Amino acid sequence: MSAYKSELLEVLSTRGYIHQVSEPEALDALARASKITAYIGFDCTAPSLHIGSLVPIMMLYWMQQTGHRPIALMGGGTTRVGDPSGKDDSRQILTDERIAENLTGIRKVFAKFLKFGDGPGDAVMANNADWLNTLNYIDFLRDVGRHFSVNRMLSFDSVKLRLDRQQELSFLEFNYMILQAYDFVELNKRYGCTLQMGGSDQWGNIVNGIDLGRRMLNAQLFALTTPLITTSSGAKMGKTAAGAVWLDADMLSAYGFWQFWRNTEDGDVARFLKLFTVLPLDEIARLAALKGQEINDAKKVLATEATALIHGRAAAEEAAETARRTFEEGAMAETLPTIEVPQAELAGGLGVLAAFVKAGLVKSNGEARRQIQGGGIRVNDVAVTDEKSTLTPSQLTPEGVIKLSLGRKRHVLLKPV
RNA sequence: GGGAGAGUGUCCCGAGUGGCAAAGGGGGCGGACUGUAAAUCCGCUGGCUUACGCCUUCGUAGGUUCGAGUCCUACCUCUCCCA
């Protein structure tokens, strides 16, 4: 299926990253003949990226692996405006302090995938606040604004969707696409960047950048978008019991991250192996051929490889081992998530309800009660039937902990200190 | 500026006659079945309480009433029509 001659597009295409490309032949030829520079923008709307951003990040990774130069662009400036693409409601306006915090959180993850520096193949970290924050309004309108047709802007999906549904679209948000287009031009001037990549919802914004580049610089720029990743049962990816699947270890442990991948639906395993691991394709083909129960082995490989990329090999192996002990041996792994409680509190008898709330397995005593009624709560693998029961030091296992479980899959160890 | 309509359980959609912790979906969580999968079936899905019960919730603020999501007034936001 892949008719691409350049290694870059060949890899991206066979691994399933490509949804749309502008002028594929020209881009293919360019990537074959020279080192190209490409960027992806990341908005700073949360303190950490989540797996929704993992596909774009992986593309930057493959850029570098195939000898090209990736730019990770932090949206320090554009986040102040808010991208209306694919959103029904206006995005909440974030304070500058919040954006700055988010930016520092997000920035960390890139070092795991990319080698930054000043060398020819080294990746670049940029922040569009550097050029957007100091723009002069009138100058900007005359230099950039004149290239945009409002008629045309109204026809873009991100805008049209809001108008059709009679949802508010503020002038602030309306300008987002112009700023993003300008980013592309600015990155072309600064770094010779000729390709912008992103999710499929970014197509319109990227194409605007291409047009602006042609008009202002007479440059030929390219767009490449990824498909929206959904599970085979159609759900959007990235939700677990605990909420979003964050990439930052402080927000989601390596074990939790590993578990997310381990629970992948059968039909997604091969696709996810290609997208979210760097295993060779023949190895993936072998794993994808597994059937029935054996496909669980493929899921474990997926989980470990994906976790290794962002949390490191050691943490991934540990997560895999924790899961093996917990699920396959039914044993207690000391490396399960752990909370600590004072000795005295336990000695006095700690209520089950309070313990589960403290462990973060349930949000309130009421929810704990309901889960007990539904048979979802266990202490040391024994179902709790009496919500009044308490935990005491006598329940400590030989390892010196008490194992709290919600459902079959979620476990937390309670450890006296 | 004038007229008409809408805002519901802080995940979303959405019914609601003055007695409502408020129908029904979706989503989520739990249980059964499995392979830590999917599909299916069942239960749960405001907070506190051992419990009788108490508290907080229907755009915001007042009012009528024994009692208000429901009626009245003002205000805010959004939509539509007229100017």
XYZ file of N, CA and C in Angstrom, chain A residues 78-190:
339
model
N -0.345 30.737 21.912
C -1.664 30.372 21.386
C -2.603 29.842 22.463
N -2.059 29.282 23.519
C -2.935 28.795 24.582
C -3.667 29.957 25.250
N -3.079 31.140 25.145
C -3.746 32.312 25.724
C -5.005 32.659 24.932
N -5.083 32.154 23.714
C -6.223 32.442 22.858
C -7.239 31.299 22.889
N -6.778 30.071 22.721
C -7.673 28.921 22.787
C -8.136 28.467 21.417
N -7.843 27.244 21.097
C -8.185 26.689 19.789
C -9.638 26.220 19.773
N -10.462 26.783 18.894
C -11.858 26.343 18.832
C -12.059 25.027 18.086
N -11.011 24.490 17.457
C -11.179 23.277 16.648
C -11.766 22.140 17.459
N -12.838 21.591 16.946
C -13.401 20.408 17.565
C -14.024 20.620 18.929
N -14.213 21.873 19.291
C -14.800 22.139 20.603
C -16.178 22.756 20.422
N -17.128 22.271 21.190
C -18.470 22.833 21.124
C -18.550 24.162 21.861
N -17.866 24.202 22.974
C -17.957 25.396 23.800
C -16.638 26.136 23.769
N -16.724 27.386 24.129
C -15.490 28.150 24.242
C -14.606 27.500 25.292
N -13.352 27.515 25.012
C -12.421 27.023 25.995
C -12.326 28.043 27.113
N -12.144 27.521 28.285
C -11.969 28.426 29.397
C -10.659 29.193 29.221
N -10.711 30.456 29.532
C -9.477 31.238 29.394
C -8.584 30.967 30.594
N -7.368 30.546 30.302
C -6.439 30.207 31.375
C -5.608 31.421 31.747
N -5.262 31.499 33.001
C -4.393 32.604 33.415
C -2.980 32.347 32.904
N -2.227 33.417 32.776
C -0.862 33.283 32.282
C -0.006 32.429 33.217
N -0.283 32.556 34.520
C 0.506 31.768 35.480
C 0.236 30.278 35.243
N -1.023 29.966 35.046
C -1.404 28.585 34.831
C -0.742 28.030 33.571
N -0.765 28.841 32.528
C -0.160 28.409 31.279
C 1.329 28.144 31.467
N 1.964 29.019 32.210
C 3.399 28.857 32.435
C 3.680 27.564 33.200
N 2.841 27.287 34.191
C 3.006 26.046 34.956
C 2.820 24.829 34.066
N 1.734 24.871 33.302
C 1.448 23.752 32.412
C 2.599 23.525 31.441
N 3.134 24.626 30.960
C 4.197 24.521 29.973
C 5.415 23.799 30.541
N 5.778 24.137 31.759
C 6.948 23.459 32.324
C 6.671 21.979 32.539
N 5.412 21.659 32.868
C 5.068 20.249 33.056
C 5.136 19.472 31.748
N 4.620 20.083 30.712
C 4.535 19.412 29.423
C 5.901 19.221 28.796
N 6.720 20.222 28.965
C 8.024 20.229 28.318
C 8.861 18.997 28.678
N 8.698 18.537 29.926
C 9.532 17.442 30.428
C 9.482 16.193 29.568
N 8.299 15.881 29.077
C 8.108 14.584 28.428
C 8.911 14.449 27.136
N 9.184 15.566 26.495
C 9.826 15.478 25.187
C 11.254 14.958 25.237
N 11.906 15.210 26.339
C 13.288 14.768 26.456
C 13.392 13.248 26.401
N 12.287 12.562 26.672
C 12.316 11.106 26.642
C 12.276 10.544 25.228
N 11.806 11.361 24.319
C 11.649 10.875 22.945
C 12.642 11.487 21.968
N 13.137 12.665 22.321
C 13.918 13.415 21.355
C 15.251 13.831 21.949
N 16.238 13.921 21.066
C 17.530 14.438 21.483
C 17.593 15.898 21.056
N 17.652 16.766 22.047
C 17.695 18.190 21.741
C 19.138 18.667 21.692
N 19.359 19.764 21.009
C 20.711 20.309 20.966
C 20.867 21.237 19.790
N 22.114 21.522 19.438
C 22.371 22.449 18.339
C 22.931 21.749 17.113
N 23.104 20.437 17.219
C 23.642 19.702 16.080
C 22.649 19.646 14.937
N 23.098 19.166 13.787
C 22.249 19.160 12.596
C 20.986 18.298 12.742
N 21.067 17.174 13.422
C 19.888 16.315 13.541
C 19.157 16.507 14.856
N 19.631 17.448 15.656
C 19.045 17.617 16.980
C 17.689 18.296 16.920
N 16.848 17.903 17.840
C 15.505 18.464 17.895
C 15.533 19.864 18.498
N 14.504 20.623 18.196
C 14.406 21.999 18.672
C 13.160 22.136 19.536
N 13.329 22.837 20.640
C 12.182 23.157 21.493
C 11.890 24.640 21.334
N 10.706 24.981 20.883
C 10.378 26.391 20.685
C 9.107 26.731 21.447
N 8.851 28.011 21.590
C 7.665 28.467 22.302
C 7.099 29.661 21.555
N 5.864 29.535 21.076
C 5.362 30.622 20.243
C 5.064 31.903 21.010
N 5.110 31.828 22.328
C 4.986 33.069 23.098
C 6.135 34.013 22.737
N 7.262 33.439 22.319
C 8.433 34.253 21.992
C 8.168 35.257 20.883
N 7.316 34.884 19.932
C 7.032 35.861 18.883
C 5.595 36.399 18.920
N 4.685 35.639 19.529
C 3.301 36.119 19.526
C 3.047 37.193 20.577
N 3.685 37.040 21.736
C 3.386 37.968 22.829
C 3.759 39.406 22.523
N 4.715 39.587 21.647
C 5.180 40.951 21.398
C 4.635 41.545 20.105
N 3.702 40.843 19.494
C 3.158 41.376 18.241
C 2.496 42.730 18.454
N 2.651 43.559 17.455
C 1.959 44.837 17.452
C 0.701 44.668 16.613
N -0.424 45.036 17.167
C -1.700 44.715 16.530
C -1.807 45.259 15.104
N -1.555 46.533 14.948
C -1.735 47.134 13.621
C -0.736 46.568 12.620
N 0.492 46.426 13.050
C 1.488 45.857 12.139
C 1.085 44.448 11.717
N 0.609 43.708 12.686
C 0.233 42.326 12.418
C -0.923 42.261 11.422
N -1.898 43.124 11.632
C -3.032 43.133 10.704
C -2.571 43.442 9.289
N -1.659 44.425 9.173
C -1.222 44.825 7.833
C -0.337 43.762 7.191
N 0.528 43.151 7.977
C 1.459 42.177 7.394
C 0.825 40.806 7.192
N 0.026 40.410 8.134
C -0.498 39.052 8.111
C -1.992 39.024 7.834
N -2.719 39.877 8.528
C -4.175 39.865 8.433
C -4.677 40.077 7.024
N -3.944 40.847 6.250
C -4.440 41.137 4.903
C -4.451 39.918 3.994
N -3.710 38.876 4.393
C -3.700 37.664 3.566
C -4.874 36.738 3.856
N -5.632 37.071 4.870
C -6.748 36.189 5.238
C -8.069 36.743 4.750
N -8.870 35.849 4.202
C -10.206 36.214 3.777
C -11.189 35.692 4.815
N -11.982 36.615 5.343
C -12.965 36.188 6.336
C -13.945 35.205 5.707
N -14.287 35.460 4.458
C -15.200 34.549 3.763
C -14.684 33.119 3.850
N -13.388 33.007 3.628
C -12.802 31.678 3.608
C -12.686 31.115 5.022
N -12.318 31.986 5.955
C -12.191 31.522 7.334
C -13.518 30.953 7.835
N -14.611 31.570 7.397
C -15.918 31.107 7.850
C -16.239 29.711 7.345
N -15.530 29.308 6.290
C -15.842 28.012 5.705
C -15.093 26.868 6.380
N -14.159 27.179 7.264
C -13.418 26.111 7.933
C -14.278 25.422 8.984
N -14.076 24.136 9.082
C -14.908 23.336 9.978
C -14.957 23.874 11.399
N -13.792 24.262 11.901
C -13.738 24.686 13.298
C -14.676 25.863 13.540
N -14.806 26.718 12.535
C -15.676 27.878 12.657
C -17.104 27.503 12.301
N -17.240 26.786 11.199
C -18.555 26.456 10.678
C -19.380 25.666 11.690
N -18.676 24.759 12.360
C -19.357 23.923 13.341
C -20.059 24.772 14.396
N -19.331 25.768 14.871
C -19.900 26.642 15.892
C -21.069 27.451 15.329
N -20.862 27.979 14.136
C -21.909 28.819 13.560
C -23.159 27.996 13.274
N -22.965 26.810 12.698
C -24.112 25.973 12.378
C -24.904 25.614 13.618
N -24.182 25.371 14.682
C -24.878 24.967 15.896
C -25.302 26.150 16.724
N -25.056 27.303 16.187
C -25.420 28.537 16.873
C -24.763 28.623 18.233
N -23.540 28.143 18.263
C -22.761 28.275 19.497
C -21.860 29.492 19.359
N -21.657 30.094 20.463
C -20.819 31.295 20.477
C -19.391 30.998 20.011
N -18.889 31.876 19.198
C -17.475 31.816 18.828
C -16.939 33.225 19.015
N -16.081 33.381 19.993
C -15.610 34.734 20.272
C -14.585 35.162 19.229
N -14.422 36.446 19.104
C -13.439 36.974 18.171
C -12.038 36.501 18.551
N -11.836 36.388 19.854
C -10.555 35.879 20.345
C -10.241 34.524 19.716
N -11.174 33.594 19.833
C -10.936 32.258 19.291
C -10.854 32.258 17.765
N -11.637 33.146 17.181
C -11.672 33.234 15.728
C -10.271 33.514 15.183
N -9.471 34.186 15.982
C -8.116 34.534 15.550
C -7.113 33.408 15.687
N -7.512 32.345 16.349
C -6.564 31.275 16.625
C -5.896 30.763 15.360
N -6.691 30.535 14.339
C -6.131 29.935 13.118
C -5.118 30.869 12.452
N -5.332 32.155 12.611
C -4.381 33.100 12.038
C -3.039 33.012 12.772
N -3.133 32.915 14.093
C -1.905 32.832 14.877
C -1.157 31.545 14.590
N -1.919 30.457 14.453
C -1.252 29.190 14.161
C -0.605 29.227 12.771
N -1.286 29.867 11.849
C -0.715 30.001 10.508
C 0.579 30.814 10.582
N 0.526 31.828 11.382
C 1.698 32.688 11.527
C 2.861 31.929 12.182
N 2.540 31.054 13.109
C 3.575 30.203 13.720
C 4.360 29.454 12.642
N 3.627 28.896 11.713
C 4.257 28.091 10.670
C 5.241 28.965 9.875
N 4.774 30.156 9.522
C 5.633 31.083 8.775
C 6.863 31.457 9.593
N 6.625 31.731 10.852
C 7.727 32.144 11.726
C 8.752 31.006 11.871
N 8.269 29.796 12.003
C 9.179 28.655 12.146
C 9.907 28.380 10.836
N 9.278 28.703 9.747
C 9.970 28.560 8.471
C 11.111 29.563 8.384
N 10.833 30.780 8.812
C 11.888 31.811 8.777
C 13.031 31.477 9.732
N 12.664 31.028 10.918
C 13.696 30.798 11.932
C 14.479 29.510 11.714
